[in-house]
XYZ file of C-alpha atoms in Angstrom:
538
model
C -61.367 -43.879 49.791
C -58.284 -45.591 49.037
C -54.838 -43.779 47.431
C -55.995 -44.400 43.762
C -58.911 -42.546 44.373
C -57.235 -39.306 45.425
C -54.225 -39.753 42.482
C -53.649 -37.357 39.859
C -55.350 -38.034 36.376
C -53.974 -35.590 34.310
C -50.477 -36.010 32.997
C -48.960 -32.997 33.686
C -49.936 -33.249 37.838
C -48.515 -36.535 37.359
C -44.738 -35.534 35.555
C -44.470 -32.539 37.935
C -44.652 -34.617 41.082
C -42.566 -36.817 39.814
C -39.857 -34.667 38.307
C -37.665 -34.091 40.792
C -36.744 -38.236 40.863
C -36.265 -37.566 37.064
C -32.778 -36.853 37.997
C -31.723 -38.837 39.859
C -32.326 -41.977 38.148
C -29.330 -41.857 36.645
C -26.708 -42.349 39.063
C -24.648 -39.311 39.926
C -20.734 -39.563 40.389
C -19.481 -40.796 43.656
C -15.556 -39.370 44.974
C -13.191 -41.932 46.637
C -11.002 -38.683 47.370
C -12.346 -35.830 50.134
C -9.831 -33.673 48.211
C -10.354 -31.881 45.038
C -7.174 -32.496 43.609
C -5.755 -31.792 39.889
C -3.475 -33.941 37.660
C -0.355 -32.273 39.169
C -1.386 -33.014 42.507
C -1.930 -36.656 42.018
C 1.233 -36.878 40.300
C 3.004 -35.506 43.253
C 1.219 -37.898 45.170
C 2.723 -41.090 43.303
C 5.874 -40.234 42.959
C 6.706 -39.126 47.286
C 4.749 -42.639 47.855
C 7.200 -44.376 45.126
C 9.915 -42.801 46.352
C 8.888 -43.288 50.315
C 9.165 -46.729 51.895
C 7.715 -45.426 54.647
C 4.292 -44.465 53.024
C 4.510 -47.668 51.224
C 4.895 -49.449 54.421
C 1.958 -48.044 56.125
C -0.528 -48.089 53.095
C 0.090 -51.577 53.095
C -0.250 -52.175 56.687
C -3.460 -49.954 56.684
C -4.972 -52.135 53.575
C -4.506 -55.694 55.639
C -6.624 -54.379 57.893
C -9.200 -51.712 56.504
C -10.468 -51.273 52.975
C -9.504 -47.631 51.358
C -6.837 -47.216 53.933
C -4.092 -45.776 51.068
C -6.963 -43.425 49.957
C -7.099 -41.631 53.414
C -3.387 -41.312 53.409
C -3.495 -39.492 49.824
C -6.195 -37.538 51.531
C -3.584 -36.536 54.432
C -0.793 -36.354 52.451
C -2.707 -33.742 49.683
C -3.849 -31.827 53.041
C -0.489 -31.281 53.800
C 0.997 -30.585 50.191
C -1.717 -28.427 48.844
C -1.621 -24.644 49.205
C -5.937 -24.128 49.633
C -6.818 -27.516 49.810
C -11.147 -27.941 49.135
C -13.017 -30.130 50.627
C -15.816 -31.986 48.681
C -18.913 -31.725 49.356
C -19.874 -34.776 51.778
C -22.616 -36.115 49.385
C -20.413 -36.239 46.524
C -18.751 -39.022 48.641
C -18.982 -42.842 47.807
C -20.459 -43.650 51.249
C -17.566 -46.277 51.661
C -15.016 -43.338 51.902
C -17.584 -41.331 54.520
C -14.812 -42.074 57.209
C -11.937 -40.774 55.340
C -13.905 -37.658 54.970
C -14.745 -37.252 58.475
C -11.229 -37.547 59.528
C -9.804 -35.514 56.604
C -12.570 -32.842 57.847
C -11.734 -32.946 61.367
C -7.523 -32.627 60.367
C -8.472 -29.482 58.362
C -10.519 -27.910 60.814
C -8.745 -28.265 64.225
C -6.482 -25.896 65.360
C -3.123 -27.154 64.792
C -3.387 -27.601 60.862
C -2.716 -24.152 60.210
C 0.675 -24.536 61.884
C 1.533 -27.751 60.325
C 0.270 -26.860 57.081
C 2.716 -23.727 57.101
C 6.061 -26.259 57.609
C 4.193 -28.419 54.237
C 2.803 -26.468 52.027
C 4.769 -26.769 48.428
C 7.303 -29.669 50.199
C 6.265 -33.404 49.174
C 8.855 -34.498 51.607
C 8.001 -32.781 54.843
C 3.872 -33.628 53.630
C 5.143 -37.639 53.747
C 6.999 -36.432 57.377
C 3.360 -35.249 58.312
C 1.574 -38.148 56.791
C 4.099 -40.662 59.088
C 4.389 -38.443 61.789
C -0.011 -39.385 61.858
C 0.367 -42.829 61.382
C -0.567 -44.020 64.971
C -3.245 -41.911 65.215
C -5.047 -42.782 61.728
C -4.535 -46.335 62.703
C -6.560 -45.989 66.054
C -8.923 -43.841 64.075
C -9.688 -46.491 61.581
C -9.794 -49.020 64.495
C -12.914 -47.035 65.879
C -14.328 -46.653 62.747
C -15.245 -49.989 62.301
C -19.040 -49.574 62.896
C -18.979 -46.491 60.611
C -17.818 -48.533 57.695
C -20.158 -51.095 58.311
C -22.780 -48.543 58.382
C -21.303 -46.939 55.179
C -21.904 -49.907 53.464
C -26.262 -49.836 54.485
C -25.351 -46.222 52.969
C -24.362 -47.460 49.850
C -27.401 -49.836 49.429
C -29.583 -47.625 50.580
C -28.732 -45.175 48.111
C -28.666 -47.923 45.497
C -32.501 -48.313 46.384
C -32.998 -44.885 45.841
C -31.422 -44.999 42.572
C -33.323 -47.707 41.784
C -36.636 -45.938 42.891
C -36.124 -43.090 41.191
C -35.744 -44.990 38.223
C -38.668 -46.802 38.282
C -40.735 -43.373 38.692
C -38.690 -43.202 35.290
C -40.395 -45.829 33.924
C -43.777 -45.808 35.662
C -44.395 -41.829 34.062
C -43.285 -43.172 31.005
C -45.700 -45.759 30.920
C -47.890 -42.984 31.806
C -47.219 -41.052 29.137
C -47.940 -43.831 26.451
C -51.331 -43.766 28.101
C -51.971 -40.535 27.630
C -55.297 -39.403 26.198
C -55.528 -36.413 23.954
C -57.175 -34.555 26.537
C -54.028 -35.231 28.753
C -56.243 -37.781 31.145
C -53.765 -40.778 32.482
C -55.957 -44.097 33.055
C -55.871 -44.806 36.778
C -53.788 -48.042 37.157
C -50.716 -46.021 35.147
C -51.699 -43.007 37.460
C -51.497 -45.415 40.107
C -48.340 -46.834 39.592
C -46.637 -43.163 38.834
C -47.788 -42.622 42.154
C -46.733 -45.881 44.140
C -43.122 -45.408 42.512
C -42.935 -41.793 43.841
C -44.050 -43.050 47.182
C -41.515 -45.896 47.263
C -38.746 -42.989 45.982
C -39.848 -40.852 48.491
C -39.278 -43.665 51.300
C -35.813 -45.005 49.747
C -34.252 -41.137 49.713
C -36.079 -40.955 53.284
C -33.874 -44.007 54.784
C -30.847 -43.387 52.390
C -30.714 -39.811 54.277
C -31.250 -41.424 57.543
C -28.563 -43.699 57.505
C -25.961 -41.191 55.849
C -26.612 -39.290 59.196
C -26.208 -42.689 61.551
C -22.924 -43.318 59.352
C -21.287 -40.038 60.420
C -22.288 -40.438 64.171
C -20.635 -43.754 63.727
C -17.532 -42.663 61.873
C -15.029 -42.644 64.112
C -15.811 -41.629 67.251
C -13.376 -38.584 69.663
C -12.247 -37.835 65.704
C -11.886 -34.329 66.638
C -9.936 -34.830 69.319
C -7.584 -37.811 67.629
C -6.984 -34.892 64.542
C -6.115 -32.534 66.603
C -3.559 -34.277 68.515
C -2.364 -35.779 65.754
C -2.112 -32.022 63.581
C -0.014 -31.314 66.582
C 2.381 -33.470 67.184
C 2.934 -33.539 63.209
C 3.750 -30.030 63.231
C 6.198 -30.426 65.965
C 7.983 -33.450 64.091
C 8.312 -31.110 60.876
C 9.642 -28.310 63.107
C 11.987 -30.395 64.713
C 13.791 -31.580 61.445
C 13.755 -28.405 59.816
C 15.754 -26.834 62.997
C 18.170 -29.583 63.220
C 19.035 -29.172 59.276
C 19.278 -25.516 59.896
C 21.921 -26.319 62.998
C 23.652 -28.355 60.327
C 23.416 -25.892 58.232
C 21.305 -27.295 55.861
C 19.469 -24.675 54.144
C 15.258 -25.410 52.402
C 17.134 -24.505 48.666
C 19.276 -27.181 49.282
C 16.973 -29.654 50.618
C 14.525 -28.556 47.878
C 17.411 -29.714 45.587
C 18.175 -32.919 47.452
C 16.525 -36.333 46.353
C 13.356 -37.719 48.105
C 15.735 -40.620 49.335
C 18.981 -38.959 50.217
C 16.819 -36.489 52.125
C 15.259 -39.095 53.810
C 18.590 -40.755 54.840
C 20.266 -37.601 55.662
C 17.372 -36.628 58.229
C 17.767 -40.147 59.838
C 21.194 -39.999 60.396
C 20.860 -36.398 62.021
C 18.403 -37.960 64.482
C 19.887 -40.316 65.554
C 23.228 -41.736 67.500
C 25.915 -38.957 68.366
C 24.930 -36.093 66.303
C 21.385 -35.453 67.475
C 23.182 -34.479 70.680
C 25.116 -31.927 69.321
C 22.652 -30.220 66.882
C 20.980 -27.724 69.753
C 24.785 -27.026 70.616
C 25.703 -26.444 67.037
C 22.814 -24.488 66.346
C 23.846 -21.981 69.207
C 27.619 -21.258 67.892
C 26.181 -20.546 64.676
C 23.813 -17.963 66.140
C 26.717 -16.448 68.262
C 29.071 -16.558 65.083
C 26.701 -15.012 63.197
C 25.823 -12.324 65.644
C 29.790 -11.956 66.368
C 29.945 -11.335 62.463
C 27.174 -8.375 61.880
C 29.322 -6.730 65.210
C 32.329 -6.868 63.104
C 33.758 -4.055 60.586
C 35.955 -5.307 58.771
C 39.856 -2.664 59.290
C 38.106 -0.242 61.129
C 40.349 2.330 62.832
C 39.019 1.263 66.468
C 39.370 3.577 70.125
C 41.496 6.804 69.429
C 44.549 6.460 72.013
C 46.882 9.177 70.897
C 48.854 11.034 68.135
C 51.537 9.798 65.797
C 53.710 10.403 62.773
C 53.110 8.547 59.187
C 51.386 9.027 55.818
C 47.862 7.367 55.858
C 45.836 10.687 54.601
C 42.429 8.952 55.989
C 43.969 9.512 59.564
C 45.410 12.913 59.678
C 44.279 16.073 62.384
C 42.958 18.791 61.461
C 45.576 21.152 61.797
C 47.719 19.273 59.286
C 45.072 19.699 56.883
C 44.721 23.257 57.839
C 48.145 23.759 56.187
C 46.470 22.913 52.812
C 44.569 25.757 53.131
C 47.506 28.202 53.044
C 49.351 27.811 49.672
C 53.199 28.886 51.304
C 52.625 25.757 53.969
C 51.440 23.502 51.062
C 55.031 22.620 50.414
C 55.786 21.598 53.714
C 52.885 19.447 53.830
C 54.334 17.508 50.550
C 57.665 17.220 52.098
C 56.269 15.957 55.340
C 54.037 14.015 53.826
C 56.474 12.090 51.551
C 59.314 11.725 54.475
C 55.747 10.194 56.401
C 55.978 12.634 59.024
C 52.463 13.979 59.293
C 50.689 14.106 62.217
C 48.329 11.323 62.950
C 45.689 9.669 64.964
C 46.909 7.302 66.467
C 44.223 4.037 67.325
C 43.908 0.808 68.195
C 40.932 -1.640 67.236
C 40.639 -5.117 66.163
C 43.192 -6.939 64.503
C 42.590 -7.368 61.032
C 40.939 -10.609 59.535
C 43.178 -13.179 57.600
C 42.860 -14.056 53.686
C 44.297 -17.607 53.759
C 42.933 -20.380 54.817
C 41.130 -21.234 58.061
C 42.352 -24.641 59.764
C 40.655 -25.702 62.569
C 42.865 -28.667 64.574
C 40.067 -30.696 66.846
C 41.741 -33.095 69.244
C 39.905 -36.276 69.303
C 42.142 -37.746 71.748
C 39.974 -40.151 74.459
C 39.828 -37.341 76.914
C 37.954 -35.229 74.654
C 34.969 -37.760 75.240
C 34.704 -36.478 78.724
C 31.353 -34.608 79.360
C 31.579 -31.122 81.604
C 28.517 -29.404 83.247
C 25.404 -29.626 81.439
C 26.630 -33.601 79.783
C 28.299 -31.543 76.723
C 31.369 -33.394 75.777
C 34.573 -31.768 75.032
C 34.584 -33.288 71.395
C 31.090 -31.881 71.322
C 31.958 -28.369 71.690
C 35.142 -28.130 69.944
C 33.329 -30.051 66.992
C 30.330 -27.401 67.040
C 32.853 -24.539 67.462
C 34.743 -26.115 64.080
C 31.701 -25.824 62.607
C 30.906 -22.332 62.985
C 33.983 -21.799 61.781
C 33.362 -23.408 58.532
C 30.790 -20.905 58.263
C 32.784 -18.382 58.971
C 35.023 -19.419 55.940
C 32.309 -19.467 53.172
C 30.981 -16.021 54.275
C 34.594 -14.373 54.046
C 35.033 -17.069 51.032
C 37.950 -18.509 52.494
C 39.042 -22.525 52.310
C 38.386 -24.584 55.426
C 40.100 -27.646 56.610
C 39.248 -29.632 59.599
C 41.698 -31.952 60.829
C 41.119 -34.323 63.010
C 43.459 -35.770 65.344
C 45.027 -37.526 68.452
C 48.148 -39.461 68.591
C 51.342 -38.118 66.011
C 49.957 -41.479 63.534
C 46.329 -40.833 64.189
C 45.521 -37.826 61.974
C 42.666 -37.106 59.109
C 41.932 -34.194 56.916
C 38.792 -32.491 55.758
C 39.067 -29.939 53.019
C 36.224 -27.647 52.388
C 37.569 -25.373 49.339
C 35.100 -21.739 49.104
C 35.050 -22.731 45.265
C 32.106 -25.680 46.292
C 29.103 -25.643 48.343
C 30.153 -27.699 51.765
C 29.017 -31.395 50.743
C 27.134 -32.092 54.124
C 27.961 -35.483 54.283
C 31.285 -34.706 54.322
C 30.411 -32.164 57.128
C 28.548 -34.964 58.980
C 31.989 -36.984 58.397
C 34.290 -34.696 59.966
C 31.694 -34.466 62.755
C 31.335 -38.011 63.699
C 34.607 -38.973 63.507
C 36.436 -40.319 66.772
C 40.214 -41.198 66.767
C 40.856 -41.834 70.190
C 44.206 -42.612 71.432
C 46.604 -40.029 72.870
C 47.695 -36.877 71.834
C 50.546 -34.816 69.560
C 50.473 -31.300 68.697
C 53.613 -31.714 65.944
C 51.164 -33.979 63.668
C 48.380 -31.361 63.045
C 50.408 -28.332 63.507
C 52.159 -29.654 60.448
C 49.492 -30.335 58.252
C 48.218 -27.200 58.589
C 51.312 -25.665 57.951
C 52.502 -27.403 54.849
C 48.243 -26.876 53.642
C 48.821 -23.079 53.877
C 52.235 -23.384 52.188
C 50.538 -25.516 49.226
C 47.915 -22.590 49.136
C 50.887 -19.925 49.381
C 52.636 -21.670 46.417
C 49.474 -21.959 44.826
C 47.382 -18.617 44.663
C 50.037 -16.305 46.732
C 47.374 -16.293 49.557
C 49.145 -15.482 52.675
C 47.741 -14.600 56.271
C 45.614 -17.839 57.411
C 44.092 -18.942 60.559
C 44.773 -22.354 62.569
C 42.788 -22.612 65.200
C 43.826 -25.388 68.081
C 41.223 -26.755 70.008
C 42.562 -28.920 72.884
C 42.034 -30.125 76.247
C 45.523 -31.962 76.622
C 49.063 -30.700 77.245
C 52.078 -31.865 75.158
C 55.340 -31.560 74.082
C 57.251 -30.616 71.014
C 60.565 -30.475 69.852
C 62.995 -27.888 69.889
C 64.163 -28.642 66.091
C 60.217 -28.330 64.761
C 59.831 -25.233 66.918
C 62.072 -23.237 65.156
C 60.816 -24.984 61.834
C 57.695 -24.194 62.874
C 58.120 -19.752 63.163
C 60.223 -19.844 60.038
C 56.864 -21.000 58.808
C 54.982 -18.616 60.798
C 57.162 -15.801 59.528
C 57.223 -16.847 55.729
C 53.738 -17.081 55.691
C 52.273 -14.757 58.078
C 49.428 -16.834 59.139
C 48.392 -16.881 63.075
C 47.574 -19.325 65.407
C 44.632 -19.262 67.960
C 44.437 -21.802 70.799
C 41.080 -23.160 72.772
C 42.013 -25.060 75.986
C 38.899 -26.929 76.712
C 37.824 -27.642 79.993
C 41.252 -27.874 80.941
C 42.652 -24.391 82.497
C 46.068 -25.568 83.270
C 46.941 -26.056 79.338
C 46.126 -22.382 78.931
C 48.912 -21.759 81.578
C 51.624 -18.986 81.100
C 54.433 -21.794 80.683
C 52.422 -24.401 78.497
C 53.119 -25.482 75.208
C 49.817 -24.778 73.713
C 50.515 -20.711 75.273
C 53.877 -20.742 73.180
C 52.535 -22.080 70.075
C 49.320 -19.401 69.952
C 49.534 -15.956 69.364
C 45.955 -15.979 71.132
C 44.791 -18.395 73.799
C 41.897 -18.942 75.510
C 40.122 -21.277 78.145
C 37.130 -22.851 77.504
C 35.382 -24.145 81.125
C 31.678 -23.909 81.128
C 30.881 -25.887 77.872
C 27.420 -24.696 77.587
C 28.858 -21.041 77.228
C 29.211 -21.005 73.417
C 29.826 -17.149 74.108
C 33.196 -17.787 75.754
C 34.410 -17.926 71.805
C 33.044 -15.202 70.700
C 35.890 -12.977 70.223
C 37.046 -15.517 67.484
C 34.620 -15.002 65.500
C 35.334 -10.819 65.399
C 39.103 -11.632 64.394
C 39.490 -14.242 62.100
């Protein structure tokens, strides 16, 4: 008996078979973006890729060579940026962007995401760093992916037949319906054809289903692995330029602040030519100094080494304060106490820290290009050693200056006033700069001593710190030596010296050891620790 024996003559059998294609024969809405993503989002998105050459650059490499390429970077770059990022659902997909939600799957899933989305999340700049720092790998997984977009494409037809299928059960039940007797009977040729459209349906869904699933085996195959590599070594890149702004001193509110562009510029110029050697260096004195800081107290009374005679009441023993306690001795406790002859502890502890200025003379002479044990130059330490002292200004709110210098008519100057947040490409000028050429202690020693004159005219500030970092011996006259502790004198500021890998400047009869009231040598230049008592006195 043949199938339009056995189909349904009644209408209702008929609709309620057929009611489930009912649906879909309008087409439903097909995502070009695995993402669920708002307005804000996509706004984001446009303006880090106007503002990026780099993602600019790569979408338009991607797009020579495979169709929706800037989609999956959105995808990626959304991944990154967004704090839950959502998946779609994979048949909400167009079937031409099945690959881009494979990989975008994979990336969310593997292991390494978590980590990289912790450095990203909120920071359109460091999600562009993780879309780049991908870049090889989405290219090699859109190479492999080749067969999957082919196959996407059957996809895509395929469900266009079912579309079409379902819509002709549409019409076929329709044509039913017009049929219709009153008693609900359906004539068998429009029974018939409700039922041939349902079985064609039936078989379009059946190989629209069947090639979705042979489109993601195709995708791109070792996905999984390719994501998680690439989730990893992303991470890592992020890390890596968020520690070398921190050794710069670079804080995330700042570079929150900072232009897409500047950013951008800043971070290349920190990784690359003389300064990315220096930033693990740098990044270790300002531990230390910091560390060196929480140790100190700021005029404490330090070790108890005896008794002696004055008036500081914070200091006095106990039986001097006894004779408060006895109203005929009171007397002679106001007498002593005003002729400063009470009885007191007598200690000795740090020196106390300076209010003026802090000057920090690096000697870029050609020997200070010579690298000690571990390849750190000289200029390298006493450079990353300056620096941590310009930190050590803005906490105690202090001016810095850096001066630079080598022979008496090579000199520059770097001001760094506490008023103003350290500009860091100034700080990034004062590091890089190289004078070469020999070297004279009279030309910096009297910068710095006619700055903290200026700042003693200025705002009375007396009491400021140069500190000389050197690895060359020199002379200097007898006339500017005795110009130079009238100045001392007037304006009670001290003078600490660094000899540099060089132990005979730091000798008892070198110049260096008569112009510093504290001197120290520096030999192992991967010791930042060897420093670390200037950071507890000035």
């Amino acid at each position: 008996m043949g199938r339009a024996d056995t189909a349904p003559r009644r209408f209702d059998e008929l609709a309620s078979r057929a009611g489930k294609w009912l649906g879909l024969s309008a087409a439903p809405e097909r995502h070009t973006a695995a993402l669920v993503a708002d307005r804000f989002d996509r706004i984001t998105w446009r303006d880090t890729y106007e503002q990026s050459a780099g993602l600019r650059d790569l979408a338009e490499e991607l797009s020579r060579h495979h169709d929706h390429g800037t989609d999956l970077l959105t995808d990626v770059f959304l991944a990154a940026y967004k704090v839950r990022p959502r998946l779609r659902e994979r048949a909400e997909m167009d079937p031409t962007r099945l690959v881009n939600h494979q990989v975008i799957t994979s990336l969310v899933e593997s292991p390494g995401f978590a980590r990289l989305h912790r450095e990203t999340v909120g920071d359109p700049y460091a999600a562009a760093m993780a879309v780049l720092a991908q870049a090889t790998a989405l290219r090699g997984m859109l190479e492999r992916s080749r067969d999957g977009r082919e196959q996407a494409e059957r996809v895509k037809k395929a469900q266009q037949d079912a579309e079409g299928a379902a819509s002709a059960v549409s019409e076929a039940l329709q044509q039913a319906a017009d049929e219709t007797a009153e008693d609900g009977t359906v004539p068998a040729p429009a029974a018939d054809a409700v039922q041939q459209a349902i079985e064609a349906a039936e078989a379009a869904a059946g190989q629209a289903a069947r090639d979705a699933a042979q489109a993601l085996v195709a995708a791109a195959p070792g996905v999984r692995a390719a994501t998680r590599s690439a989730a990893a070594k992303a991470a890592e890149a992020v890390r890596e330029e968020a520690a070398l702004m921190r050794a710069w001193g670079v804080g995330p509110g700042e570079l929150e602040r900072m232009p897409f562009d500047q950013r951008a510029r800043l971070a290349e110029r920190l990784r690359t030519g003389r300064l990315a050697q220096w930033a693990e260096l740098i990044g270790r004195f300002r531990q230390m100094a910091d560390g060196e800081r929480a140790r100190k107290v700021e005029n404490a009374a330090g070790e108890l080494v005896g008794v002696t005679l004055g008036d500081d009441l914070s200091r006095v023993i106990p039986s001097e304060l006894a004779n408060l306690g006895l109203p005929e001795l009171r007397a002679v406790f106001a007498v002593r106490y005003a002729a400063g002859e009470l009885m007191l502890y007598d200690s000795q502890g740090e020196q106390t820290t300076g209010q003026g200025a802090i000057i920090a003379c690096v000697d870029t002479s050609h020997s200070m290009y010579e690298a000690g044990p571990g390849g750190v130059t000289r200029e390298a330490w006493a450079k990353a050693c300056a620096l941590a002292l310009l930190d050590q200004a803005r906490h105690a709110r202090r001016d810095f200056v850096g001066i630079l210098f080598s022979a008496a008519d090579k000199i520059q100057t770097f001001r760094f006033p506490a008023d103003r947040p350290a500009d860091i490409t100034q700080v990034l000028d004062f590091a890089e700069t190289f004078l070469g050429g020999g070297t004279s202690y009279q030309a910096p020693l009297t910068a710095a001593g006619e700055l903290l004159a200026e700042e003693f005219n200025d705002a009375a500030r007396t009491r400021g710190d140069i500190v000389m970092l050197t690895d060359d011996e020199c002379g200097v006259t007898e006339k500017w030596m005795r110009g130079w502790n009238d100045a001392k004198h007037l304006l009670g500021f001290r003078v600490f010296g660094v000899a540099i890998g060089a132990p005979r400047v730091a000798e008892a009869d070198s110049v260096l050891e008569a112009l510093c009231d504290n001197l120290r040598s520096i030999e192992d230049l991967t010791d930042v620790h060897a420093a670390a008592d200037l950071f507890r006195m000035i």
